[in-house]
Amino acid sequence: MVPKINLLPQMERRKSNSVLILVIGIILIVTVLLWFFIQYMSLKGDIELLENEEIYSIEEKTDIADYMSTVDLSSEGDFPSSVAFAENISYPVSPLLIEVDALIEEHTYLRQYGFLEQGMTLVVDIETLSSLSYLVTNLLESEYFTDAKIENISNFNPSNDTDNNEVHFNIIPRYSATLTLEIDTGYLRNGGGTP
């Protein structure tokens, strides 16, 4: 028997390895190129969006600059005109309180007062309803006020006794009234005199 001796190199194995390496290389190159293409498209969209926002911001800036150039800054008030405006709207309150205090009877108590834009509110405690009508009449006759309205009347027990079971027949309940007064601002601005 004759032994088989093959002295020729085996070419087939080398071809299969090189083809496999070539295919893997092509797949890797295509994958990298595809990844670069996707990144390019994504960045291109972001760049277009930023360019549009930049154009919008520039247009908005020019619009604001145009508006600011048309605004008349001379209409802003200075300190003396602001003080004059505040003095025109405001009014002195001391003469009003002095007048109300002078018109209140002896056993009538001013509990609370407040000032409105063109008026005044009072909360008074009175002994009788006739005292309240006397106060309203005096307020209407005063030159500081143009109108006086009674908003609310309620009665309360003036004693501080906490014993609820005991009945006191000799205690007369007092009344609490809320009044709204309209101020004659012309008379008040002239210091209590007619213009």
PDB file of C-alpha atoms in Angstrom:
ATOM      1  CA  MET A   1       0.000   0.000   0.000  1.00  0.00           C
ATOM      2  CA  VAL A   2       1.119   3.403  -0.812  1.00  0.00           C
ATOM      3  CA  PRO A   3       0.656   6.142   1.677  1.00  0.00           C
ATOM      4  CA  LYS A   4      -1.170   9.345   0.521  1.00  0.00           C
ATOM      5  CA  ILE A   5       1.021  12.248   0.969  1.00  0.00           C
ATOM      6  CA  ASN A   6      -0.365  15.568   0.009  1.00  0.00           C
ATOM      7  CA  LEU A   7       2.269  18.192  -0.165  1.00  0.00           C
ATOM      8  CA  LEU A   8       0.010  20.869  -1.568  1.00  0.00           C
ATOM      9  CA  PRO A   9      -1.215  23.470   0.845  1.00  0.00           C
ATOM     10  CA  GLN A  10      -4.867  23.441   1.715  1.00  0.00           C
ATOM     11  CA  MET A  11      -6.386  26.518   0.179  1.00  0.00           C
ATOM     12  CA  GLU A  12      -9.990  25.894   0.973  1.00  0.00           C
ATOM     13  CA  ARG A  13      -9.687  26.577   4.670  1.00  0.00           C
ATOM     14  CA  ARG A  14      -8.023  29.856   4.172  1.00  0.00           C
ATOM     15  CA  LYS A  15     -10.718  30.970   1.767  1.00  0.00           C
ATOM     16  CA  SER A  16     -13.516  30.246   4.226  1.00  0.00           C
ATOM     17  CA  ASN A  17     -11.784  32.178   7.051  1.00  0.00           C
ATOM     18  CA  SER A  18     -11.062  35.169   4.888  1.00  0.00           C
ATOM     19  CA  VAL A  19     -14.624  35.270   3.532  1.00  0.00           C
ATOM     20  CA  LEU A  20     -15.994  35.136   7.054  1.00  0.00           C
ATOM     21  CA  ILE A  21     -13.692  37.967   8.141  1.00  0.00           C
ATOM     22  CA  LEU A  22     -14.648  39.962   5.063  1.00  0.00           C
ATOM     23  CA  VAL A  23     -18.392  39.556   5.758  1.00  0.00           C
ATOM     24  CA  ILE A  24     -17.989  40.530   9.414  1.00  0.00           C
ATOM     25  CA  GLY A  25     -15.924  43.557   8.370  1.00  0.00           C
ATOM     26  CA  ILE A  26     -18.573  44.655   5.849  1.00  0.00           C
ATOM     27  CA  ILE A  27     -21.325  44.277   8.461  1.00  0.00           C
ATOM     28  CA  LEU A  28     -19.341  46.354  10.957  1.00  0.00           C
ATOM     29  CA  ILE A  29     -18.645  49.047   8.377  1.00  0.00           C
ATOM     30  CA  VAL A  30     -22.335  49.203   7.346  1.00  0.00           C
ATOM     31  CA  THR A  31     -23.410  49.366  11.002  1.00  0.00           C
ATOM     32  CA  VAL A  32     -20.987  52.211  11.735  1.00  0.00           C
ATOM     33  CA  LEU A  33     -22.078  54.075   8.595  1.00  0.00           C
ATOM     34  CA  LEU A  34     -25.752  53.597   9.521  1.00  0.00           C
ATOM     35  CA  TRP A  35     -25.058  54.885  13.063  1.00  0.00           C
ATOM     36  CA  PHE A  36     -23.261  57.940  11.644  1.00  0.00           C
ATOM     37  CA  PHE A  37     -26.189  58.593   9.269  1.00  0.00           C
ATOM     38  CA  ILE A  38     -28.728  58.431  12.103  1.00  0.00           C
ATOM     39  CA  GLN A  39     -26.595  60.774  14.233  1.00  0.00           C
ATOM     40  CA  TYR A  40     -26.217  63.162  11.298  1.00  0.00           C
ATOM     41  CA  MET A  41     -29.989  63.296  10.714  1.00  0.00           C
ATOM     42  CA  SER A  42     -30.693  63.811  14.420  1.00  0.00           C
ATOM     43  CA  LEU A  43     -28.131  66.605  14.719  1.00  0.00           C
ATOM     44  CA  LYS A  44     -29.370  68.186  11.499  1.00  0.00           C
ATOM     45  CA  GLY A  45     -32.922  68.350  12.952  1.00  0.00           C
ATOM     46  CA  ASP A  46     -31.588  69.860  16.203  1.00  0.00           C
ATOM     47  CA  ILE A  47     -29.589  72.452  14.237  1.00  0.00           C
ATOM     48  CA  GLU A  48     -32.660  73.459  12.211  1.00  0.00           C
ATOM     49  CA  LEU A  49     -34.718  73.776  15.407  1.00  0.00           C
ATOM     50  CA  LEU A  50     -32.062  75.957  17.059  1.00  0.00           C
ATOM     51  CA  GLU A  51     -31.756  78.125  13.943  1.00  0.00           C
ATOM     52  CA  ASN A  52     -35.547  78.680  13.964  1.00  0.00           C
ATOM     53  CA  GLU A  53     -35.472  79.589  17.667  1.00  0.00           C
ATOM     54  CA  GLU A  54     -32.596  81.984  17.037  1.00  0.00           C
ATOM     55  CA  ILE A  55     -34.524  83.692  14.232  1.00  0.00           C
ATOM     56  CA  TYR A  56     -37.598  83.964  16.473  1.00  0.00           C
ATOM     57  CA  SER A  57     -35.514  85.412  19.326  1.00  0.00           C
ATOM     58  CA  ILE A  58     -33.915  87.984  17.020  1.00  0.00           C
ATOM     59  CA  GLU A  59     -37.339  89.024  15.678  1.00  0.00           C
ATOM     60  CA  GLU A  60     -38.725  89.285  19.217  1.00  0.00           C
ATOM     61  CA  LYS A  61     -35.730  91.385  20.268  1.00  0.00           C
ATOM     62  CA  THR A  62     -36.236  93.785  17.355  1.00  0.00           C
ATOM     63  CA  ASP A  63     -39.979  94.025  18.145  1.00  0.00           C
ATOM     64  CA  ILE A  64     -39.230  94.893  21.770  1.00  0.00           C
ATOM     65  CA  ALA A  65     -36.582  97.403  20.711  1.00  0.00           C
ATOM     66  CA  ASP A  66     -39.085  99.037  18.322  1.00  0.00           C
ATOM     67  CA  TYR A  67     -41.701  99.184  21.083  1.00  0.00           C
ATOM     68  CA  MET A  68     -39.246 100.685  23.554  1.00  0.00           C
ATOM     69  CA  SER A  69     -38.242 103.345  21.050  1.00  0.00           C
ATOM     70  CA  THR A  70     -41.884 104.375  20.592  1.00  0.00           C
ATOM     71  CA  VAL A  71     -42.669 104.545  24.321  1.00  0.00           C
ATOM     72  CA  ASP A  72     -42.775 108.115  25.496  1.00  0.00           C
ATOM     73  CA  LEU A  73     -40.629 108.268  28.597  1.00  0.00           C
ATOM     74  CA  SER A  74     -41.625 111.854  29.288  1.00  0.00           C
ATOM     75  CA  SER A  75     -45.005 110.672  30.631  1.00  0.00           C
ATOM     76  CA  GLU A  76     -43.325 109.197  33.693  1.00  0.00           C
ATOM     77  CA  GLY A  77     -43.884 111.406  36.684  1.00  0.00           C
ATOM     78  CA  ASP A  78     -41.196 112.968  38.738  1.00  0.00           C
ATOM     79  CA  PHE A  79     -41.267 113.313  42.507  1.00  0.00           C
ATOM     80  CA  PRO A  80     -43.133 116.663  42.737  1.00  0.00           C
ATOM     81  CA  SER A  81     -45.887 115.511  40.376  1.00  0.00           C
ATOM     82  CA  SER A  82     -46.232 112.241  42.317  1.00  0.00           C
ATOM     83  CA  VAL A  83     -46.594 114.159  45.583  1.00  0.00           C
ATOM     84  CA  ALA A  84     -49.169 116.465  43.992  1.00  0.00           C
ATOM     85  CA  PHE A  85     -51.122 113.444  42.728  1.00  0.00           C
ATOM     86  CA  ALA A  86     -51.094 111.810  46.187  1.00  0.00           C
ATOM     87  CA  GLU A  87     -52.175 115.044  47.850  1.00  0.00           C
ATOM     88  CA  ASN A  88     -54.997 115.425  45.346  1.00  0.00           C
ATOM     89  CA  ILE A  89     -56.374 111.985  46.162  1.00  0.00           C
ATOM     90  CA  SER A  90     -55.710 111.928  49.909  1.00  0.00           C
ATOM     91  CA  TYR A  91     -57.575 113.939  52.506  1.00  0.00           C
ATOM     92  CA  PRO A  92     -56.865 114.865  56.146  1.00  0.00           C
ATOM     93  CA  VAL A  93     -58.590 112.610  58.640  1.00  0.00           C
ATOM     94  CA  SER A  94     -58.036 114.480  61.908  1.00  0.00           C
ATOM     95  CA  PRO A  95     -60.825 117.012  61.284  1.00  0.00           C
ATOM     96  CA  LEU A  96     -63.214 114.146  60.585  1.00  0.00           C
ATOM     97  CA  LEU A  97     -62.403 112.391  63.847  1.00  0.00           C
ATOM     98  CA  ILE A  98     -62.671 115.660  65.779  1.00  0.00           C
ATOM     99  CA  GLU A  99     -66.074 116.340  64.177  1.00  0.00           C
ATOM    100  CA  VAL A 100     -67.384 112.834  64.941  1.00  0.00           C
ATOM    101  CA  ASP A 101     -66.128 113.065  68.516  1.00  0.00           C
ATOM    102  CA  ALA A 102     -67.899 116.420  68.947  1.00  0.00           C
ATOM    103  CA  LEU A 103     -71.202 115.020  67.617  1.00  0.00           C
ATOM    104  CA  ILE A 104     -71.298 111.917  69.842  1.00  0.00           C
ATOM    105  CA  GLU A 105     -73.451 112.170  72.988  1.00  0.00           C
ATOM    106  CA  GLU A 106     -72.163 111.533  76.487  1.00  0.00           C
ATOM    107  CA  HIS A 107     -72.992 107.794  76.785  1.00  0.00           C
ATOM    108  CA  THR A 108     -72.222 106.898  73.191  1.00  0.00           C
ATOM    109  CA  TYR A 109     -68.873 105.216  72.579  1.00  0.00           C
ATOM    110  CA  LEU A 110     -66.919 105.109  69.334  1.00  0.00           C
ATOM    111  CA  ARG A 111     -65.555 101.541  69.172  1.00  0.00           C
ATOM    112  CA  GLN A 112     -64.053 101.445  65.707  1.00  0.00           C
ATOM    113  CA  TYR A 113     -63.558 103.637  62.670  1.00  0.00           C
ATOM    114  CA  GLY A 114     -62.165 103.154  59.182  1.00  0.00           C
ATOM    115  CA  PHE A 115     -61.622 105.209  56.080  1.00  0.00           C
ATOM    116  CA  LEU A 116     -62.722 104.430  52.551  1.00  0.00           C
ATOM    117  CA  GLU A 117     -61.827 106.201  49.322  1.00  0.00           C
ATOM    118  CA  GLN A 118     -64.605 108.784  49.656  1.00  0.00           C
ATOM    119  CA  GLY A 119     -66.100 107.798  52.982  1.00  0.00           C
ATOM    120  CA  MET A 120     -65.751 106.648  56.546  1.00  0.00           C
ATOM    121  CA  THR A 121     -67.178 103.792  58.604  1.00  0.00           C
ATOM    122  CA  LEU A 122     -68.012 103.979  62.303  1.00  0.00           C
ATOM    123  CA  VAL A 123     -68.947 101.360  64.880  1.00  0.00           C
ATOM    124  CA  VAL A 124     -70.582 102.969  67.914  1.00  0.00           C
ATOM    125  CA  ASP A 125     -72.102 101.625  71.119  1.00  0.00           C
ATOM    126  CA  ILE A 126     -75.265 103.483  72.200  1.00  0.00           C
ATOM    127  CA  GLU A 127     -77.751 103.184  75.033  1.00  0.00           C
ATOM    128  CA  THR A 128     -80.988 103.847  73.147  1.00  0.00           C
ATOM    129  CA  LEU A 129     -82.124 103.950  69.572  1.00  0.00           C
ATOM    130  CA  SER A 130     -83.136 107.584  70.009  1.00  0.00           C
ATOM    131  CA  SER A 131     -79.461 108.338  70.721  1.00  0.00           C
ATOM    132  CA  LEU A 132     -78.624 106.691  67.423  1.00  0.00           C
ATOM    133  CA  SER A 133     -81.192 108.792  65.562  1.00  0.00           C
ATOM    134  CA  TYR A 134     -79.798 111.912  67.263  1.00  0.00           C
ATOM    135  CA  LEU A 135     -76.263 110.951  66.140  1.00  0.00           C
ATOM    136  CA  VAL A 136     -77.364 110.343  62.544  1.00  0.00           C
ATOM    137  CA  THR A 137     -79.221 113.670  62.489  1.00  0.00           C
ATOM    138  CA  ASN A 138     -76.133 115.485  63.767  1.00  0.00           C
ATOM    139  CA  LEU A 139     -73.921 113.750  61.189  1.00  0.00           C
ATOM    140  CA  LEU A 140     -76.292 114.748  58.368  1.00  0.00           C
ATOM    141  CA  GLU A 141     -76.274 118.362  59.574  1.00  0.00           C
ATOM    142  CA  SER A 142     -72.472 118.437  59.686  1.00  0.00           C
ATOM    143  CA  GLU A 143     -70.784 120.103  56.727  1.00  0.00           C
ATOM    144  CA  TYR A 144     -68.023 117.452  56.650  1.00  0.00           C
ATOM    145  CA  PHE A 145     -70.458 114.707  55.601  1.00  0.00           C
ATOM    146  CA  THR A 146     -72.909 114.562  52.722  1.00  0.00           C
ATOM    147  CA  ASP A 147     -74.706 111.359  53.728  1.00  0.00           C
ATOM    148  CA  ALA A 148     -74.936 108.983  56.712  1.00  0.00           C
ATOM    149  CA  LYS A 149     -76.323 105.448  56.484  1.00  0.00           C
ATOM    150  CA  ILE A 150     -76.965 102.904  59.195  1.00  0.00           C
ATOM    151  CA  GLU A 151     -75.666  99.573  57.922  1.00  0.00           C
ATOM    152  CA  ASN A 152     -76.295  97.339  60.930  1.00  0.00           C
ATOM    153  CA  ILE A 153     -77.784  97.485  64.447  1.00  0.00           C
ATOM    154  CA  SER A 154     -77.361  94.762  67.046  1.00  0.00           C
ATOM    155  CA  ASN A 155     -77.888  94.604  70.800  1.00  0.00           C
ATOM    156  CA  PHE A 156     -75.578  93.166  73.452  1.00  0.00           C
ATOM    157  CA  ASN A 157     -75.402  92.832  77.211  1.00  0.00           C
ATOM    158  CA  PRO A 158     -72.755  95.195  78.651  1.00  0.00           C
ATOM    159  CA  SER A 159     -72.147  93.179  81.822  1.00  0.00           C
ATOM    160  CA  ASN A 160     -69.120  90.926  82.142  1.00  0.00           C
ATOM    161  CA  ASP A 161     -71.048  88.420  84.239  1.00  0.00           C
ATOM    162  CA  THR A 162     -70.462  84.833  83.067  1.00  0.00           C
ATOM    163  CA  ASP A 163     -73.314  83.330  85.117  1.00  0.00           C
ATOM    164  CA  ASN A 164     -75.952  82.473  82.497  1.00  0.00           C
ATOM    165  CA  ASN A 165     -78.512  81.065  84.945  1.00  0.00           C
ATOM    166  CA  GLU A 166     -79.062  84.366  86.688  1.00  0.00           C
ATOM    167  CA  VAL A 167     -81.476  86.832  85.133  1.00  0.00           C
ATOM    168  CA  HIS A 168     -80.809  90.548  85.637  1.00  0.00           C
ATOM    169  CA  PHE A 169     -83.923  92.634  85.161  1.00  0.00           C
ATOM    170  CA  ASN A 170     -82.228  95.907  85.964  1.00  0.00           C
ATOM    171  CA  ILE A 171     -79.645  95.671  83.089  1.00  0.00           C
ATOM    172  CA  ILE A 172     -80.777  97.266  79.869  1.00  0.00           C
ATOM    173  CA  PRO A 173     -79.062  95.917  76.750  1.00  0.00           C
ATOM    174  CA  ARG A 174     -76.973  98.344  74.738  1.00  0.00           C
ATOM    175  CA  TYR A 175     -76.923  98.670  70.971  1.00  0.00           C
ATOM    176  CA  SER A 176     -74.029  98.523  68.570  1.00  0.00           C
ATOM    177  CA  ALA A 177     -74.468 100.263  65.231  1.00  0.00           C
ATOM    178  CA  THR A 178     -72.351 100.356  62.089  1.00  0.00           C
ATOM    179  CA  LEU A 179     -72.595 103.601  60.117  1.00  0.00           C
ATOM    180  CA  THR A 180     -71.227 104.581  56.721  1.00  0.00           C
ATOM    181  CA  LEU A 181     -70.534 108.253  56.108  1.00  0.00           C
ATOM    182  CA  GLU A 182     -69.870 109.964  52.785  1.00  0.00           C
ATOM    183  CA  ILE A 183     -67.291 112.751  53.080  1.00  0.00           C
ATOM    184  CA  ASP A 184     -67.627 116.176  51.482  1.00  0.00           C
ATOM    185  CA  THR A 185     -64.079 116.232  50.087  1.00  0.00           C
ATOM    186  CA  GLY A 186     -64.326 119.805  48.781  1.00  0.00           C
ATOM    187  CA  TYR A 187     -65.197 121.144  52.224  1.00  0.00           C
ATOM    188  CA  LEU A 188     -62.508 118.980  53.854  1.00  0.00           C
ATOM    189  CA  ARG A 189     -59.731 119.984  51.413  1.00  0.00           C
ATOM    190  CA  ASN A 190     -60.398 123.639  52.092  1.00  0.00           C
ATOM    191  CA  GLY A 191     -59.682 123.094  55.767  1.00  0.00           C
ATOM    192  CA  GLY A 192     -63.277 123.062  56.907  1.00  0.00           C
ATOM    193  CA  GLY A 193     -64.421 126.010  54.845  1.00  0.00           C
ATOM    194  CA  THR A 194     -66.447 126.368  51.699  1.00  0.00           C
ATOM    195  CA  PRO A 195     -64.479 127.207  48.559  1.00  0.00           C
TER     196      PRO A 195
END
